[in-house]
Each structure stands twice: as C-alpha cells, then as structure tokens.
Short mmCIF file of C-alpha atoms in Angstrom, two decimals:
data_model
loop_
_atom_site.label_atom_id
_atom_site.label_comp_id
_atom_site.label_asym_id
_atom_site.label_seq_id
_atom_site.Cartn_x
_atom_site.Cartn_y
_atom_site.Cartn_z
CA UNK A 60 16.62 12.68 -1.23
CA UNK A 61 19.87 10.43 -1.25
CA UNK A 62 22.44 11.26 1.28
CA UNK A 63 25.62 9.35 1.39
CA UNK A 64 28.48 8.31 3.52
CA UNK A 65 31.06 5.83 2.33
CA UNK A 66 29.90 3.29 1.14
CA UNK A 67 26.09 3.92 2.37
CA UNK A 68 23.36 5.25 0.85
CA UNK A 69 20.28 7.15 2.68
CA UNK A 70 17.25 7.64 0.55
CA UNK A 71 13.33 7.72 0.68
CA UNK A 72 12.16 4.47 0.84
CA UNK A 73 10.01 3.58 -2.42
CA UNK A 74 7.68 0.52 -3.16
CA UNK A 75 10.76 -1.30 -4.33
CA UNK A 76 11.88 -1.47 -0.72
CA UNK A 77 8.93 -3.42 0.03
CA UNK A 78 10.17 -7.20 0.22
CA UNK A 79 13.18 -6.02 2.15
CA UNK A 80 11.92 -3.61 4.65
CA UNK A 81 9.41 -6.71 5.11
CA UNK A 82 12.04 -9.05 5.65
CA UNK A 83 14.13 -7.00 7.85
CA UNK A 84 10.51 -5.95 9.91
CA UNK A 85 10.08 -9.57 9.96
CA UNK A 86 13.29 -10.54 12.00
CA UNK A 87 12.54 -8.23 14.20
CA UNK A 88 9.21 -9.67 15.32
CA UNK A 89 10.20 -13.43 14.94
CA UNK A 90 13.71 -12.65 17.10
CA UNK A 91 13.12 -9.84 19.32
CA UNK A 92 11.02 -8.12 21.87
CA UNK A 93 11.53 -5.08 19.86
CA UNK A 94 8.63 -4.76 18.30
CA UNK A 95 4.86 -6.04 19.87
CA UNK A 96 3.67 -7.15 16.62
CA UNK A 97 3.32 -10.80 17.06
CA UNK A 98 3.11 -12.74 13.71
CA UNK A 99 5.29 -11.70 10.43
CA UNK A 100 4.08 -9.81 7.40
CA UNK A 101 3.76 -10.13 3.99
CA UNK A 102 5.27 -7.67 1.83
CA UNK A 103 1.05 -7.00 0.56
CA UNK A 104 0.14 -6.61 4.21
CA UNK A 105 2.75 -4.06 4.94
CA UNK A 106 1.92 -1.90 1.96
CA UNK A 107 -0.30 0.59 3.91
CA UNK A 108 2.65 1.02 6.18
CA UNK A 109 5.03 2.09 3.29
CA UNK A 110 2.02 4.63 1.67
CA UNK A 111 1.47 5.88 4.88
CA UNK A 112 5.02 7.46 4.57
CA UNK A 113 5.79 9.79 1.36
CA UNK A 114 8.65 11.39 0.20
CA UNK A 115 7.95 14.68 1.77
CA UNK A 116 6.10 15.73 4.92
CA UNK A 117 6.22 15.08 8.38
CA UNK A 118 5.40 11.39 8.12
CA UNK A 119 8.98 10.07 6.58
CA UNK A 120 10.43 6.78 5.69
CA UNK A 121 14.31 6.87 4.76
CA UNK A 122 16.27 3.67 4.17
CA UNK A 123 20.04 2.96 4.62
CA UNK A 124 21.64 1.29 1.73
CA UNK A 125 25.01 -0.13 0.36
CA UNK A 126 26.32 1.74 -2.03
CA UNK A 127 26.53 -0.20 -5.02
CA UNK A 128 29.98 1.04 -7.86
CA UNK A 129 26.70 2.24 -10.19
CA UNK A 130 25.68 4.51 -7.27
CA UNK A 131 28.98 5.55 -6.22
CA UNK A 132 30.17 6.92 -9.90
CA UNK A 133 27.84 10.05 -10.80
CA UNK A 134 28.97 9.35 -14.39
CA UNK A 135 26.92 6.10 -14.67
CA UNK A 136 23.56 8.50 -14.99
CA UNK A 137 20.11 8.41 -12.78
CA UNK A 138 20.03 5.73 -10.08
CA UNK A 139 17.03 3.58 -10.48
CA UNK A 140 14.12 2.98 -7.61
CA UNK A 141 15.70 0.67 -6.33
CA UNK A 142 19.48 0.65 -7.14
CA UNK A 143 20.25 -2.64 -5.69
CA UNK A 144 22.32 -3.04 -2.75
CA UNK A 145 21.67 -4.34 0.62
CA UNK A 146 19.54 -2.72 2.75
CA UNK A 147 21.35 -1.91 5.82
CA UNK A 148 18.03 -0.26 7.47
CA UNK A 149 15.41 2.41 8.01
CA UNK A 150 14.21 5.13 10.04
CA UNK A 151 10.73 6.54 10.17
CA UNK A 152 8.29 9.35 11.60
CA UNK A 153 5.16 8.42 11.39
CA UNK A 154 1.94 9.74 13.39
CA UNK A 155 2.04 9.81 17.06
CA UNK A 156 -1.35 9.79 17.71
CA UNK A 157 -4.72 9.77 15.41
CA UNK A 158 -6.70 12.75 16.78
CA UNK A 159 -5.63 15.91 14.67
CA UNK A 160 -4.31 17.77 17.63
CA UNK A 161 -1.39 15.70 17.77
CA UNK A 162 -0.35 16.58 14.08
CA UNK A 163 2.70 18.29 15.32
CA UNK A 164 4.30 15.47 17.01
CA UNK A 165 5.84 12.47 15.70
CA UNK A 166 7.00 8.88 16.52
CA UNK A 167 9.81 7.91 15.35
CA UNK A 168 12.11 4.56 15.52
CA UNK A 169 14.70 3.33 13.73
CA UNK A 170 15.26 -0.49 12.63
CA UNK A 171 18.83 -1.75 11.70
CA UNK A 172 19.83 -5.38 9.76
CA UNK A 173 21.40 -8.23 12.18
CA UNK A 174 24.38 -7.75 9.94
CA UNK A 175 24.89 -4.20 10.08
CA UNK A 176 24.52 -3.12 13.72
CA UNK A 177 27.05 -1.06 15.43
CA UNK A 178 28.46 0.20 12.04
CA UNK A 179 26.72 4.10 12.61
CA UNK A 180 23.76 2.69 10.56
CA UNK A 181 21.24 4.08 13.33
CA UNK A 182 23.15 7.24 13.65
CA UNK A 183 23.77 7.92 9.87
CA UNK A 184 19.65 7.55 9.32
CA UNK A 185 18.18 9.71 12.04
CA UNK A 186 21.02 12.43 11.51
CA UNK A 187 19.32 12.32 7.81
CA UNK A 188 15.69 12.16 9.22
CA UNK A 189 16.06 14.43 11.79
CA UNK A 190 17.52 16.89 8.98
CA UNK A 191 14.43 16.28 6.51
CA UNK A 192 11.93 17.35 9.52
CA UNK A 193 13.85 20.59 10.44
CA UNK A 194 11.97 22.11 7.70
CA UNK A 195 8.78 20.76 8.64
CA UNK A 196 6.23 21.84 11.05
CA UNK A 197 7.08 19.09 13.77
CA UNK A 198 7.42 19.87 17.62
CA UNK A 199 8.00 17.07 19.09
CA UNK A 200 9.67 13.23 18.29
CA UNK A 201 8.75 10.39 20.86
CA UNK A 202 10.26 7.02 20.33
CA UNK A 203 9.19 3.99 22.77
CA UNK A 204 12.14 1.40 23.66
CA UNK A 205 11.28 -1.51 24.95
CA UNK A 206 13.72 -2.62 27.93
CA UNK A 207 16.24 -3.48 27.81
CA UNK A 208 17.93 -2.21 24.93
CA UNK A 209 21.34 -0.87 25.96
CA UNK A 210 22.04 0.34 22.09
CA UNK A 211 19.16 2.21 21.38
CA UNK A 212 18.52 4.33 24.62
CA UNK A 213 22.10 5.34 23.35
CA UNK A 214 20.94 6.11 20.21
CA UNK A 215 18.09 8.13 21.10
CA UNK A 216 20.40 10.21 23.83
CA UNK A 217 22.83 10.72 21.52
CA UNK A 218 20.00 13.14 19.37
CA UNK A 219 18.68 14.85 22.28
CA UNK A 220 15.84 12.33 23.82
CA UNK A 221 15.31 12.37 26.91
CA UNK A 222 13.31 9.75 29.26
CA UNK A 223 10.15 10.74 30.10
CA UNK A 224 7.69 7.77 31.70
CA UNK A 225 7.92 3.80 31.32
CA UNK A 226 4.93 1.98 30.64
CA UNK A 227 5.28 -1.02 32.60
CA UNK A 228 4.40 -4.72 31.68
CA UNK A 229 2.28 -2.99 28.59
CA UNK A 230 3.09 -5.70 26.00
CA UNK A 231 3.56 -9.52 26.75
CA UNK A 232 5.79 -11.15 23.96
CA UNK A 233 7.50 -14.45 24.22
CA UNK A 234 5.55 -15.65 27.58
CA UNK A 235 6.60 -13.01 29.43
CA UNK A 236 5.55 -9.03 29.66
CA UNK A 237 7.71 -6.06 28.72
CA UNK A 238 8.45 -2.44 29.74
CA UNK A 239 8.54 0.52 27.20
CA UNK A 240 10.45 3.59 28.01
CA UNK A 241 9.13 6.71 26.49
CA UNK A 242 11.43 9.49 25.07
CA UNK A 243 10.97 13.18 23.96
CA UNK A 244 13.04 14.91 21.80
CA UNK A 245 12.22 18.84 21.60
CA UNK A 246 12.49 19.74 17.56
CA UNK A 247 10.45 23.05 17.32
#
C-alpha cells in the first residue's frame, strides 16, 4: 500500500523501518510521558513488535515518509523497501486485548517525529489506517492518551473517538504518576 500526499509518503512499514521506527519509539520514551515503557530499545528488541504487524489484516503498521524525487517520478520504476527518506511517523492497530474474544477490536495510536508535528502527519496516517481497516472485520478502535496531551485528544476527535473512562495515576513515569484517557471509536 503507498498512499501519498505532497511530498509524503504512507506505506506498510517493512523490516527496513526498523532502526528508525526504533529511534523515533525511542524519543518518545526518553522525552515524554507518552509512552510507559521505561528504558529504550534496540532495533533487535523491537523486532517482535514490527512482525506482530503485517501488511494485511487487522493488526496494521503504516509509516509516514518524505517523498524522496525517485518516489515522486513513476518513471524511475519500483520503489525499493525502503526508499529512503525521512520518516516522518507511524500509525498502528495492533491487538487490544489477548483473549480471542476481543479479536474484533483494536488499539490503535499514532507516533509522529519531533520535527514533523503539526504538519497533518497524524491526520494523513490514520485517514490511511482507518481506510485499510474498513475492509476488515474490526468493530471497534480504542486509543489510550495519557494526560495531558492537548494535540492528540484532537486528533483522535477529529476521527470520531470519543472519551470513554480515565484510568487514573495507572503509570508512574518521571517520579510522578499519570492519567490515561480511554477513547472509542465505533468502525463496524
């Protein structure tokens, strides 16, 4: 799948994303309360993560990328793997829960570079993974924010999410404890 506005690229994600989507994962935990995980990752260590998503299914991993002239020009043939430019960010939809009765409901969240927030990089990826589960049999998307994050309870009410519960004090980060809001968006 490559989708494309501008000068951005939307694609699966592929093991050639690895060291990136490790390194932008990474800023995430060493910066922000964003994420609970705690210590970074190696690109090795986050491999399960990245097979845990394929191409096709309910589980997805996209990734937002700048368009590089190769990619741009359909003339210059097949884009590689990995065509080159910077990743810009990702979206996924993984499991929500293990226990198979939950198979028709997803998690889903959406990670952005430092350098590339507030340019419709959040937007641009869930419009494209919220189009790739249409045809899937999903029911319902949950995302958990933790608060405060201004930017992506916008994001997240922007496609239809709607607040349904806070968990509060569930993860302590950074010597002090934070909330998660829970969302629901309806899909089937």
């Amino acid at each position: 799948m490559l989708r494309e506005q501008g000068e951005v690229q939307v694609r699966a994600g592929t093991e050639a994303d690895l060291p990136a989507l490790t390194d932008l994962y990474n800023h995430y935990i060493r910066e922000t309360c964003i994420t609970f995980d705690l210590e970074p990752f190696t690109p090795d260590q986050r491999r399960p993560w990245l097979l845990s998503h394929p191409q096709d299914g309910p589980h997805r991993l996209l990734v937002a990328q700048e368009a590089t002239d190769r990619m741009k020009n359909p003339h210059n043939g097949p884009v590689p793997d990995h065509p080159g430019g910077a990743l810009l960010g990702y979206a996924t939809s993984s499991a929500f829960r293990p226990k198979a009765a939950y198979a028709p409901s997803v998690e889903v969240t959406v990670y952005c570079a430092p350098h590339a927030a507030g340019r419709g990089i959040g937007t641009l990826l869930y419009t494209s993974l919220f189009r790739a589960l249409a045809d899937e049999d999903v029911h319902r998307a949950y995302a958990g924010i933790t608060q405060p994050n201004e930017a992506s309870t916008r994001l997240h009410s922007r496609f239809g999410f709607r607040p349904i519960g806070t968990y509060t004090e569930v993860g302590r980060k950074f010597g002090r404890y934070w909330d998660v809001a829970w969302y629901q968006k309806d899909l089937g």
